[in-house]
Amino acid sequence: MMVHPSVHVPSSCVIGENVVIEEGVTLGENVQVGHHSVLLKGTILEEDIMIGCNSVLGCQPFKNSRIQHENNAEGELYVGKGSRIGNGTIIYSGTKLSREVMVGDLASIRENTVVGQATVIGRNAMVECRTLIGERCLIQTSAYITADMVLEDDVFIGPEVSTSNDKYMVRTSTSLKGPHIKEGASIGNNATLLPGIIIGKNAMIGAGAVVTKDVTDGCTVAGVPARKIP
Amino acid sequence: MMVHPSVHVPSSCVIGENVVIEEGVTLGENVQVGHHSVLLKGTILEEDIMIGCNSVLGCQPFKNSRIQHENNAEGELYVGKGSRIGNGTIIYSGTKLSREVMVGDLASIRENTVVGQATVIGRNAMVECRTLIGERCLIQTSAYITADMVLEDDVFIGPEVSTSNDKYMVRTSTSLKGPHIKEGASIGNNATLLPGIIIGKNAMIGAGAVVTKDVTDGCTVAGVPARKIP
Amino acid sequence: MMVHPSVHVPSSCVIGENVVIEEGVTLGENVQVGHHSVLLKGTILEEDIMIGCNSVLGCQPFKNSRIQHENNAEGELYVGKGSRIGNGTIIYSGTKLSREVMVGDLASIRENTVVGQATVIGRNAMVECRTLIGERCLIQTSAYITADMVLEDDVFIGPEVSTSNDKYMVRTSTSLKGPHIKEGASIGNNATLLPGIIIGKNAMIGAGAVVTKDVTDGCTVAGVPARKIP
C-alpha cells in the first residue's frame, strides 16, 4: 500500500494490497479497505467501515463549460460509522454518507449529496450532485437519481428507475429541478419520472409507468402517462 | 503481482501487473489475468480462461439486516473452461459459470447464481443472487436480472431490460419471486417484467413493453400493459 | 508505476500510483493519469488530457462466435487534446475521441467508434462498436447507444435511454442497423428506440416514449407507441 506519511492508520484497520491513501485522509478504528482501492485527499472515514476492492473515494468533479450549474465539491467526502461500500464504486468529495449507509458495487455518487442513515444505494445505481436522500431509503440496482432531487425517509426506488431534472433537454437555460419524492413512497422498476414533479407520501408508482405530473399522497398510479388506479 | 505462496500458477498462465491472488485460489492451464485484477479466496478457474483488467472475482456478500432473504455464498466461485471475463467485472462466491461463458465489462453477478454453457452476460448487466440462467442465453448490455429468477436455454434479453421480484416493494414481507422465462423467449430492449410472471416458450416481448401477466407459448406482446399482437 | 521502457513520459505529465503503461503508448504534454489506471498497447493520448483512477484504455475485443458481425479493432485508441476521462472507464482500441471529449465515470466505449469534438459521454453510459457520434452531443448517465448507429451534431440523449439494432433479436441473420438521430434532436429519459428508425432534425422524443417508426424533422412525439403531440 501507498499511504501518505502524514496519515495515521490505526492498528485495528485492515488495508489490502496496493491501496492508495492520500494526504489528509482520516481513518477511524476497524476500517477495512479492499485491494486496489483509492482514498483521495481529505476523505474522512469513521469507525467500523468496510470498503471493497477497486473503489475510488473522494473524487473532484471535472470542470466542463457545457454542464449547467456545475459547482465545486464543498468540503470533503464523509463516511459515517458502520457504513459498507462495495467494489468498484466512485464517490465524490463534498458528499456525506450518514451512519450505516450501504453502497453497492459499481455505484457512483457525485459531489454535495447527502445520504441518510441506513439507506441502501444499490449496485450500479447512479446518484447525481446536490441531492438529498433521507433515512432508510432503498435505491435498487441500476436506478438513476438525478441532481437537485429530494427523497424523503423510507422511499423505495425500484431497479432501473429513471429521473430527470431538465424539462427542456438543454435547449433553454432553465433552473434544473429533480422530482421530490415524499416519505414512504415507492417507485416500481423502470418507471420514468419527469422533472420537478412531486410524488406524495406513501404513493405507489407502477412498474414501467411514465409519471408526468404530481401524484397525491397515498395514491397509486400506473401506465403511460401514469393514471390513478381506483 | 501478489500471489499467496500456497497458490500454484502454471507456467502457461499470463498474469498482469499488480494482480492479487489470495489463498486457496485454483488456476488451470492457459489462464490470462489482466492488470490489477483480484482473485479472492478460494476462486476456482478452469483452463483456457481470459480475464480483463480491474476485475474482482470471488467477493463475499455484505450482511445487511434490511435486505430480505439474504444468504451466504454457498461455496466458491467456479469459472468453467474457455470462459471470457471482461474488465471491471465483479463476480461473487457461490456462483458457477459453466464452460465458454462470456461476461462483459463492468457486469456483475451476485452469489449462488448458475450461468449455463456458452451464455453471454453483456457489458454492465447486473445479475442478482439465486438465479438460474440456461445455456446459450444472450443477456444484453445494461440489462437487469433480479434474484430468484429462472431463464431457460436460448433466452434473449435485450439491452436495459428490467425485472422485479418484489410485488409489494418491501412494504409487506412476502416471498420474493422473479419472472420465469421459458426456452427460446425474447425480451425487447427496455421492456419491464413484473414479479413472478411466466414468459412462455419462444414468446416475444416488444421493446418498451410492460408485462404484467403471464404470456403463453409462442405469443408476441407489446405495449403498456403488454397485449397480444395478432 | 510500471511504464514500458520504450515509452516516453514527458516531464509535464502527472502519473499516479501503480499506473501501467504498455509498449507503444504515446503520451502528449500535460497528461494526468490517476492511480491504478492502465494504458494498453498503442494507445495515443494527445496533450492536456486528464484520466481518473482505475480506468482501462485501449482494450481489444474478445472473439466470440455467437456475436454477429464482430470485427477487430481497426488501429489504436486515439484521445484528442483537452479530453477528460473519468474513473473506472473502459475504452477500446480502434476508437477515436476528438478534442475536448468528456467521458464520465464507469462509462464504456467499444471499438471502431468515433466521438466528435466537445461531446459528453455521461457516467455509466455504454456505447457499442462502429457508431458515429457527432460534435457537442450530450449523452447522459446510463444511456445505451447500440452498434451501427449514427448521432449527428448537437444531439441530446437523456438518462437511461435505450436503443436497439437487431429487429429479430438474433432469431434471424439480418443486417444490424441502429437508429439514425439527426442534428439537434433530443431524446427524453428512459425512451426506447427501435432498430433502424430515423429521428429527424430538432425532433423531440418524450420521456419514456417507445419510438417504433421514423419521426419527421422538428416533430415532437410521446407515448407508447410514440405519437405526434400537436
XYZ file of C-alpha atoms in Angstrom:
690
model
C 0.000 0.000 0.000
C 0.994 3.600 -0.584
C -0.037 5.597 2.452
C 0.951 9.231 2.702
C 3.303 9.553 5.689
C 1.048 12.125 7.398
C -1.893 9.673 7.595
C -2.433 7.682 10.784
C -3.662 4.126 10.150
C -4.976 2.614 13.401
C -3.694 -0.904 14.046
C -7.282 -2.214 14.036
C -7.592 -1.364 10.334
C -7.114 -3.969 7.598
C -5.734 -2.447 4.414
C -5.481 -4.507 1.194
C -2.739 -4.747 -1.397
C -1.865 -1.655 -3.458
C -4.308 0.581 -1.608
C -3.509 4.270 -2.103
C -4.238 6.649 0.780
C -3.517 10.292 0.009
C -2.633 13.210 2.239
C -5.145 14.388 4.786
C -7.255 11.208 4.866
C -8.736 10.363 8.284
C -9.278 6.711 9.226
C -11.303 5.567 12.257
C -10.844 2.273 14.108
C -11.760 -1.026 12.416
C -11.795 0.237 8.871
C -11.268 -2.381 6.164
C -10.182 -1.333 2.677
C -10.057 -3.906 -0.155
C -7.242 -4.348 -2.654
C -6.551 -1.524 -5.150
C -8.966 0.947 -3.600
C -8.030 4.622 -3.547
C -8.782 7.141 -0.790
C -8.192 10.588 -2.254
C -7.188 13.760 -0.418
C -9.135 14.636 2.695
C -11.598 11.715 2.772
C -12.947 11.118 6.290
C -13.863 7.563 7.291
C -15.437 6.991 10.698
C -15.077 3.686 12.544
C -16.330 0.187 11.595
C -16.419 0.827 7.853
C -15.867 -1.797 5.160
C -14.816 -0.842 1.629
C -14.431 -3.382 -1.193
C -11.755 -3.611 -3.877
C -11.122 -1.148 -6.738
C -13.228 1.687 -5.265
C -12.303 5.375 -5.577
C -13.373 7.698 -2.755
C -13.111 11.477 -2.641
C -13.001 12.407 -6.370
C -13.131 16.007 -7.553
C -15.592 16.938 -10.331
C -14.179 17.861 -13.723
C -14.784 21.379 -14.957
C -16.853 21.496 -18.139
C -18.380 24.635 -19.599
C -21.158 22.611 -21.268
C -22.594 21.368 -17.986
C -25.067 23.775 -16.426
C -24.894 24.755 -12.773
C -21.694 22.900 -12.183
C -20.236 23.537 -8.827
C -17.273 22.636 -6.732
C -17.209 19.930 -4.139
C -17.976 21.680 -0.856
C -15.624 20.103 1.618
C -14.547 16.502 1.882
C -16.224 13.146 1.478
C -17.508 11.991 4.870
C -18.467 8.357 5.516
C -20.345 7.618 8.752
C -19.799 4.827 11.244
C -20.770 1.307 10.242
C -21.154 2.029 6.521
C -20.488 -0.621 3.878
C -19.144 0.337 0.457
C -18.788 -2.268 -2.307
C -16.301 -2.941 -5.078
C -15.682 -0.616 -7.993
C -17.627 2.332 -6.525
C -16.848 6.001 -7.300
C -17.834 8.565 -4.653
C -17.072 12.294 -4.808
C -15.855 14.905 -2.374
C -18.374 17.189 -0.706
C -20.794 14.296 -0.143
C -21.907 12.965 3.236
C -22.889 9.378 3.894
C -24.520 9.068 7.325
C -24.194 6.051 9.629
C -24.783 2.526 8.347
C -25.207 3.517 4.734
C -24.674 0.743 2.211
C -23.356 1.461 -1.302
C -23.400 -1.465 -3.759
C -20.744 -2.467 -6.271
C -20.170 -0.171 -9.249
C -22.471 2.519 -7.798
C -21.459 6.147 -8.017
C -22.436 9.250 -6.039
C -21.500 12.754 -7.185
C -20.492 15.751 -5.078
C -22.529 17.656 -2.467
C -25.144 14.949 -1.946
C -26.371 13.765 1.464
C -27.388 10.148 2.116
C -29.347 9.483 5.321
C -28.770 6.813 7.941
C -29.264 3.149 6.972
C -30.072 3.966 3.349
C -29.054 1.466 0.669
C -27.722 2.676 -2.700
C -27.903 -0.435 -4.905
C -25.336 -1.858 -7.271
C -24.648 0.226 -10.352
C -27.056 2.960 -9.144
C -26.013 6.454 -10.197
C -26.710 9.408 -7.907
C -26.026 12.919 -9.151
C -24.918 16.010 -7.235
C -26.802 18.257 -4.794
C -29.414 15.603 -3.966
C -30.856 14.953 -0.525
C -31.672 11.350 0.306
C -33.430 10.540 3.585
C -33.068 7.698 6.066
C -33.823 4.028 5.438
C -34.375 4.511 1.694
C -33.811 1.577 -0.660
C -32.493 2.618 -4.057
C -32.247 -0.512 -6.120
C -29.826 -1.758 -8.739
C -29.105 0.455 -11.760
C -31.539 3.204 -10.693
C -30.764 6.774 -11.729
C -31.208 9.597 -9.213
C -30.735 12.940 -10.917
C -29.262 16.143 -9.489
C -31.272 18.606 -7.394
C -33.677 15.924 -6.222
C -35.205 15.223 -2.816
C -36.007 11.779 -1.445
C -37.586 11.877 1.997
C -37.294 8.984 4.504
C -38.305 5.383 3.728
C -38.565 5.847 -0.018
C -38.287 2.781 -2.268
C -36.819 3.206 -5.765
C -37.020 0.094 -7.951
C -34.366 -1.213 -10.326
C -33.631 0.848 -13.458
C -35.926 3.728 -12.393
C -35.102 6.883 -14.349
C -35.485 10.509 -13.253
C -34.849 13.843 -14.954
C -34.237 17.409 -13.893
C -34.197 19.251 -17.210
C -37.549 19.931 -18.843
C -36.058 21.481 -21.943
C -33.241 18.998 -22.526
C -30.571 21.727 -22.571
C -32.272 23.784 -25.315
C -33.260 26.568 -22.953
C -31.382 27.836 -19.959
C -33.684 26.894 -17.136
C -33.484 26.170 -13.453
C -32.897 22.472 -13.033
C -35.205 20.687 -10.632
C -35.425 16.965 -9.999
C -38.526 15.199 -8.638
C -39.421 15.445 -4.949
C -40.395 12.057 -3.524
C -42.171 12.166 -0.187
C -41.911 9.867 2.805
C -42.687 6.214 2.241
C -43.397 6.468 -1.494
C -42.499 3.503 -3.721
C -41.452 3.701 -7.372
C -41.753 0.487 -9.430
C -38.969 -0.868 -11.601
C -38.111 1.004 -14.779
C -40.596 3.819 -14.064
C -39.800 7.231 -15.581
C -40.217 10.443 -13.556
C -40.323 13.840 -15.248
C -38.569 16.928 -13.877
C -39.935 18.806 -10.898
C -42.913 16.528 -10.125
C -43.942 15.730 -6.564
C -44.702 12.148 -5.544
C -46.912 12.214 -2.431
C -46.460 10.435 0.890
C -46.854 6.645 0.620
C -47.811 6.921 -3.054
C -47.113 3.912 -5.267
C -45.927 4.166 -8.868
C -46.374 1.064 -11.025
C -43.527 -0.635 -12.826
C -42.805 0.980 -16.189
C -45.086 3.984 -15.527
C -44.243 7.386 -17.021
C -45.157 9.992 -14.405
C -45.780 13.377 -15.999
C -47.483 15.251 -13.153
C -47.762 15.340 -9.378
C -49.134 12.308 -7.542
C -51.141 12.951 -4.368
C -50.489 11.314 -1.003
C -51.386 7.634 -0.793
C -52.351 7.431 -4.459
C -51.390 4.536 -6.760
C -50.707 5.291 -10.432
C -49.619 3.230 -13.437
C -49.389 3.398 -17.233
C -48.179 5.868 -19.843
C -48.885 8.583 -18.968
C -49.477 7.412 -15.404
C -53.115 7.492 -14.270
C -54.738 6.765 -10.928
C -55.707 3.153 -10.250
C -59.020 3.057 -8.351
C 1.724 -9.442 -8.633
C 0.940 -10.559 -5.120
C 0.284 -14.296 -5.212
C -0.238 -16.168 -1.959
C 2.650 -18.632 -1.578
C 0.274 -21.603 -1.393
C -1.155 -20.932 -4.868
C 0.273 -22.785 -7.872
C 0.428 -20.665 -11.022
C 1.039 -22.924 -14.060
C 3.771 -21.626 -16.345
C 1.249 -21.421 -19.213
C -0.634 -18.634 -17.369
C -0.107 -14.946 -18.156
C -0.638 -12.767 -15.096
C -0.692 -8.948 -15.401
C 0.844 -6.274 -13.220
C -0.352 -5.884 -9.630
C -2.709 -8.843 -9.823
C -3.681 -10.106 -6.366
C -4.271 -13.853 -5.954
C -5.390 -14.861 -2.468
C -5.046 -18.108 -0.551
C -6.785 -21.183 -1.870
C -7.263 -19.963 -5.449
C -7.022 -22.694 -8.126
C -5.706 -21.798 -11.576
C -5.918 -24.109 -14.607
C -3.570 -24.066 -17.583
C -3.575 -21.127 -20.017
C -5.342 -18.653 -17.765
C -4.766 -14.973 -18.548
C -5.447 -12.335 -15.904
C -5.276 -8.620 -16.811
C -3.562 -5.905 -14.789
C -4.958 -5.029 -11.338
C -7.480 -7.849 -11.218
C -8.155 -9.568 -7.903
C -8.860 -13.272 -7.347
C -10.243 -13.614 -3.826
C -10.034 -16.626 -1.516
C -10.987 -19.969 -2.978
C -11.873 -18.917 -6.545
C -11.582 -21.827 -8.978
C -10.584 -21.086 -12.570
C -10.521 -23.952 -15.066
C -8.255 -23.901 -18.123
C -8.230 -21.546 -21.134
C -9.848 -18.612 -19.325
C -9.248 -14.927 -20.087
C -9.939 -12.202 -17.527
C -9.548 -8.499 -18.278
C -8.103 -5.749 -16.099
C -9.533 -4.383 -12.825
C -11.956 -7.277 -12.235
C -12.776 -8.680 -8.785
C -13.665 -12.383 -8.564
C -14.913 -14.288 -5.550
C -16.471 -11.492 -3.407
C -18.425 -12.233 -0.251
C -21.844 -10.561 0.204
C -22.187 -7.888 2.878
C -24.528 -8.598 5.722
C -27.431 -6.161 5.909
C -30.482 -6.601 8.095
C -32.581 -4.527 5.702
C -32.192 -6.924 2.792
C -34.712 -9.767 2.798
C -33.707 -13.351 2.303
C -30.054 -12.586 2.292
C -27.924 -15.635 2.396
C -24.340 -16.642 2.447
C -22.327 -17.573 -0.562
C -22.541 -21.348 -0.784
C -19.075 -22.452 -1.703
C -16.616 -20.811 -4.013
C -16.819 -19.026 -7.349
C -16.277 -21.576 -10.137
C -15.419 -20.478 -13.682
C -15.615 -23.151 -16.404
C -13.171 -23.890 -19.190
C -12.923 -21.453 -22.060
C -14.804 -18.607 -20.345
C -14.079 -14.949 -21.095
C -14.487 -12.275 -18.422
C -14.075 -8.601 -19.263
C -12.638 -5.561 -17.497
C -14.049 -4.083 -14.293
C -16.385 -7.019 -13.555
C -17.468 -8.033 -10.027
C -18.441 -11.698 -9.504
C -19.350 -13.283 -6.158
C -18.542 -16.520 -4.380
C -21.028 -19.358 -4.531
C -21.725 -18.720 -8.225
C -20.972 -21.145 -11.050
C -20.135 -20.077 -14.589
C -20.216 -23.097 -16.921
C -17.944 -23.603 -19.927
C -17.452 -20.857 -22.510
C -19.451 -18.251 -20.638
C -18.745 -14.653 -21.587
C -19.113 -11.793 -19.086
C -18.810 -8.263 -20.480
C -17.014 -5.280 -18.969
C -18.470 -3.749 -15.814
C -21.002 -6.570 -15.442
C -21.688 -8.029 -12.018
C -23.089 -11.364 -10.838
C -24.098 -11.977 -7.221
C -23.725 -15.129 -5.135
C -25.351 -18.554 -5.664
C -26.287 -17.994 -9.307
C -25.684 -20.526 -12.093
C -24.867 -19.455 -15.655
C -25.172 -22.149 -18.352
C -22.713 -23.050 -21.067
C -21.984 -20.526 -23.817
C -24.236 -17.858 -22.290
C -23.276 -14.190 -22.731
C -23.777 -11.694 -19.882
C -23.435 -8.310 -21.585
C -21.487 -5.260 -20.514
C -22.809 -3.519 -17.408
C -25.534 -6.171 -16.979
C -26.414 -6.837 -13.354
C -27.415 -10.335 -12.252
C -28.679 -10.874 -8.714
C -28.332 -13.896 -6.432
C -30.007 -17.333 -6.557
C -30.865 -17.066 -10.262
C -30.662 -19.914 -12.758
C -29.616 -18.979 -16.285
C -29.654 -21.633 -19.019
C -27.356 -22.366 -21.919
C -26.737 -20.136 -24.929
C -28.675 -17.188 -23.483
C -27.825 -13.656 -24.615
C -28.272 -11.057 -21.891
C -27.508 -7.738 -23.446
C -25.854 -4.570 -22.221
C -27.170 -2.932 -19.035
C -29.973 -5.490 -18.548
C -31.109 -6.220 -15.003
C -31.761 -9.826 -13.951
C -33.295 -9.918 -10.491
C -32.872 -12.533 -7.758
C -34.839 -15.781 -7.653
C -35.397 -15.772 -11.398
C -35.243 -18.571 -13.963
C -34.069 -18.191 -17.562
C -34.250 -21.410 -19.543
C -31.986 -22.151 -22.535
C -31.658 -19.856 -25.575
C -33.351 -16.854 -23.989
C -32.643 -13.380 -25.408
C -32.761 -10.388 -23.046
C -32.430 -7.006 -24.780
C -30.450 -4.003 -23.563
C -31.743 -2.189 -20.448
C -34.482 -4.777 -19.781
C -35.736 -4.520 -16.196
C -37.136 -7.272 -13.990
C -38.529 -7.339 -10.453
C -39.073 -9.926 -7.764
C -40.917 -7.928 -5.109
C -44.591 -7.234 -5.713
C -45.029 -5.143 -2.601
C -41.835 -3.101 -2.875
C -40.669 -4.043 0.623
C -43.882 -2.875 2.330
C -45.017 -6.395 3.110
C -42.897 -9.360 3.971
C -43.520 -11.650 1.048
C -41.812 -14.459 -0.739
C -39.685 -12.955 -3.462
C -40.102 -14.453 -6.892
C -38.585 -13.225 -10.130
C -40.044 -13.908 -13.597
C -39.627 -17.334 -15.203
C -38.604 -17.042 -18.851
C -39.018 -20.198 -20.885
C -36.857 -21.648 -23.624
C -36.238 -19.502 -26.649
C -38.210 -16.452 -25.469
C -37.002 -12.978 -26.497
C -37.437 -9.788 -24.475
C -37.105 -6.488 -26.378
C -34.930 -3.619 -25.208
C -36.049 -1.670 -22.154
C -39.051 -3.935 -21.520
C -40.284 -4.191 -17.914
C -41.225 -7.532 -16.362
C -43.274 -7.730 -13.163
C -42.568 -10.221 -10.367
C -43.447 -13.868 -10.710
C -44.807 -13.784 -14.272
C -44.147 -16.618 -16.724
C -42.992 -15.855 -20.267
C -43.822 -18.836 -22.499
C -41.596 -20.799 -24.823
C -40.485 -18.797 -27.878
C -42.664 -15.845 -26.829
C -41.606 -12.390 -28.000
C -41.933 -9.241 -25.884
C -41.801 -5.925 -27.741
C -39.310 -3.206 -26.927
C -40.516 -0.983 -24.087
C -43.435 -3.283 -23.178
C -44.600 -3.540 -19.568
C -45.532 -7.164 -18.971
C -47.985 -7.512 -16.081
C -49.206 -11.074 -16.538
C -48.188 -14.447 -17.974
C -47.500 -14.712 -21.712
C -48.381 -18.016 -23.393
C -46.001 -20.071 -25.536
C -45.217 -18.585 -28.937
C -47.195 -15.409 -28.258
C -45.994 -11.900 -29.200
C -46.980 -9.000 -26.920
C -46.256 -5.270 -26.867
C -47.409 -2.033 -25.240
C -48.285 -0.822 -21.740
C -49.683 -3.001 -20.327
C -48.484 -5.584 -22.830
C -51.221 -7.043 -25.067
C -51.165 -9.751 -27.685
C -50.302 -8.708 -31.227
C -52.392 -10.689 -33.714
C 4.088 2.813 -11.919
C 5.075 0.212 -14.481
C 5.993 2.041 -17.668
C 7.414 0.067 -20.575
C 10.995 1.277 -21.103
C 10.260 2.270 -24.712
C 7.578 4.801 -23.686
C 8.500 8.463 -23.311
C 6.703 10.173 -20.432
C 7.101 13.967 -20.761
C 8.104 15.643 -17.504
C 4.902 17.719 -17.608
C 2.817 14.559 -17.080
C 1.496 13.511 -13.668
C 1.215 9.746 -13.360
C -0.473 8.145 -10.311
C 0.488 5.132 -8.239
C 0.537 1.681 -9.871
C -0.315 3.031 -13.319
C 0.548 0.530 -16.060
C 1.702 1.918 -19.420
C 2.352 -0.739 -22.049
C 4.610 -0.771 -25.082
C 3.929 1.651 -27.887
C 1.793 4.109 -25.891
C 2.197 7.764 -26.904
C 1.775 10.482 -24.270
C 1.478 14.199 -25.067
C 2.432 17.029 -22.734
C 0.408 17.700 -19.577
C -1.317 14.351 -19.388
C -2.577 13.317 -15.957
C -3.323 9.663 -15.219
C -4.982 8.672 -11.910
C -3.936 5.800 -9.674
C -4.289 2.213 -10.970
C -5.258 3.203 -14.499
C -3.988 1.072 -17.391
C -2.899 2.297 -20.831
C -2.752 -0.748 -23.089
C -0.568 -1.268 -26.157
C -0.521 1.506 -28.713
C -2.915 3.983 -27.043
C -2.323 7.545 -28.272
C -3.004 10.415 -25.875
C -2.656 13.971 -27.162
C -1.793 16.857 -24.842
C -3.757 18.319 -21.908
C -5.683 15.152 -21.119
C -6.921 14.101 -17.681
C -7.736 10.472 -16.854
C -9.160 9.377 -13.495
C -8.311 6.317 -11.410
C -8.952 2.652 -12.288
C -9.647 3.264 -15.994
C -8.580 0.854 -18.763
C -7.749 2.348 -22.172
C -7.019 0.510 -25.391
C -8.746 -2.889 -24.805
C -9.030 -5.488 -27.546
C -12.448 -7.095 -28.179
C -12.903 -10.757 -27.257
C -13.616 -13.154 -30.072
C -16.999 -14.853 -29.744
C -18.675 -16.893 -32.435
C -22.135 -16.073 -31.041
C -21.812 -12.346 -31.642
C -22.805 -11.292 -35.152
C -20.666 -9.006 -37.236
C -17.882 -8.925 -34.744
C -14.807 -7.255 -36.045
C -11.335 -6.396 -35.000
C -10.270 -3.100 -33.582
C -9.022 -1.083 -36.546
C -5.936 0.662 -35.274
C -5.304 2.166 -31.884
C -7.347 4.148 -29.391
C -6.818 7.862 -30.081
C -7.729 10.508 -27.494
C -7.744 14.133 -28.666
C -6.330 17.206 -26.967
C -8.094 18.526 -23.904
C -10.249 15.442 -23.302
C -11.358 14.401 -19.824
C -11.868 10.745 -18.939
C -13.298 9.736 -15.555
C -12.706 6.894 -13.113
C -13.400 3.240 -13.853
C -13.949 3.754 -17.606
C -13.249 1.049 -20.232
C -12.408 2.266 -23.770
C -11.396 0.023 -26.697
C -8.797 0.157 -29.420
C -9.808 1.374 -32.854
C -11.922 4.179 -31.374
C -11.276 7.901 -31.837
C -12.204 10.543 -29.286
C -11.863 14.012 -30.827
C -10.745 17.138 -28.943
C -12.332 18.098 -25.625
C -14.430 14.980 -25.322
C -15.611 14.133 -21.820
C -16.216 10.543 -20.705
C -17.861 10.078 -17.307
C -17.025 7.531 -14.606
C -17.810 3.874 -15.323
C -18.691 4.623 -18.958
C -17.505 2.284 -21.692
C -16.947 2.709 -25.435
C -16.323 -0.258 -27.737
C -14.019 -0.486 -30.766
C -14.179 1.447 -34.056
C -16.456 4.221 -32.783
C -15.878 7.928 -33.412
C -16.839 10.600 -30.858
C -16.932 14.201 -32.125
C -15.411 17.297 -30.568
C -16.749 18.521 -27.220
C -19.215 15.649 -26.876
C -20.031 14.362 -23.389
C -20.489 10.623 -22.755
C -22.147 10.514 -19.329
C -21.368 8.324 -16.357
C -22.131 4.638 -16.814
C -23.223 5.214 -20.429
C -22.457 2.293 -22.726
C -21.517 2.916 -26.357
C -21.158 -0.034 -28.715
C -18.865 -0.510 -31.717
C -18.942 1.072 -35.197
C -21.043 4.050 -34.077
C -20.572 7.629 -35.274
C -21.261 10.347 -32.717
C -21.162 13.997 -33.807
C -19.905 17.145 -32.132
C -21.317 18.742 -28.970
C -23.655 15.832 -28.220
C -24.744 15.192 -24.644
C -25.253 11.530 -23.857
C -26.484 11.347 -20.314
C -25.946 8.942 -17.444
C -26.618 5.226 -18.029
C -27.801 5.709 -21.623
C -27.252 2.869 -24.074
C -26.003 3.628 -27.601
C -26.064 0.498 -29.713
C -23.709 -0.562 -32.503
C -24.048 0.682 -36.086
C -25.800 3.877 -35.004
C -25.406 7.477 -36.157
C -25.801 10.537 -33.936
C -25.334 13.796 -35.817
C -24.142 17.015 -34.118
C -25.827 18.575 -31.075
C -27.931 15.553 -30.192
C -29.221 15.172 -26.632
C -29.727 11.666 -25.228
C -31.399 11.574 -21.794
C -30.531 9.282 -18.888
C -31.288 5.551 -19.294
C -32.340 5.909 -22.954
C -32.273 2.536 -24.715
C -31.605 1.782 -28.378
C -31.531 -1.408 -30.421
C -30.044 -2.561 -33.707
C -31.488 -6.061 -34.071
C -35.113 -6.295 -35.201
C -35.259 -10.065 -34.930
C -33.467 -10.446 -31.606
C -30.893 -12.878 -33.003
C -33.504 -15.306 -34.375
C -32.787 -14.432 -37.995
C -29.494 -13.475 -39.519
C -30.111 -9.895 -40.545
C -28.117 -6.772 -41.184
C -27.858 -4.882 -37.925
C -28.788 -1.233 -38.063
C -29.086 1.162 -35.139
C -31.233 4.318 -35.153
C -30.047 7.425 -37.021
C -30.550 10.564 -34.922
C -30.332 13.809 -36.850
C -28.838 17.135 -35.852
C -30.229 18.786 -32.761
C -32.721 16.059 -31.856
C -33.456 15.401 -28.172
C -34.427 12.061 -26.659
C -36.123 12.149 -23.236
C -35.040 9.987 -20.319
C -35.739 6.265 -20.494
C -37.148 6.456 -24.032
C -36.854 3.312 -26.174
C -35.785 3.484 -29.822
C -36.323 0.557 -32.184
C -33.765 -0.579 -34.773
C -33.158 1.393 -37.931
C -35.562 4.290 -37.268
C -34.692 7.872 -38.233
C -35.233 10.697 -35.749
C -35.498 13.974 -37.687
C -33.614 17.221 -37.202
C -34.535 19.008 -33.968
C -37.214 16.422 -33.195
C -38.127 15.869 -29.545
C -38.937 12.480 -28.045
C -40.808 12.500 -24.729
C -39.510 10.761 -21.623
C -40.457 7.080 -21.562
C -41.702 7.067 -25.179
C -41.346 3.918 -27.297
C -40.461 5.054 -30.813
C -41.418 2.416 -33.389
C -41.168 4.400 -36.631
C -39.433 7.410 -38.169
C -40.011 10.867 -36.673
C -40.010 13.830 -39.069
C -37.900 16.969 -38.650
C -38.986 19.274 -35.846
C -41.719 16.920 -34.682
C -42.446 16.150 -31.006
C -43.678 12.668 -30.095
C -44.538 10.889 -26.845
C -46.280 7.771 -25.513
C -46.309 4.046 -26.299
C -46.144 3.702 -29.225
C -44.927 7.276 -29.698
C -47.434 9.600 -31.438
C -47.174 13.205 -32.553
C -48.083 15.853 -29.993
C -49.906 18.700 -31.721
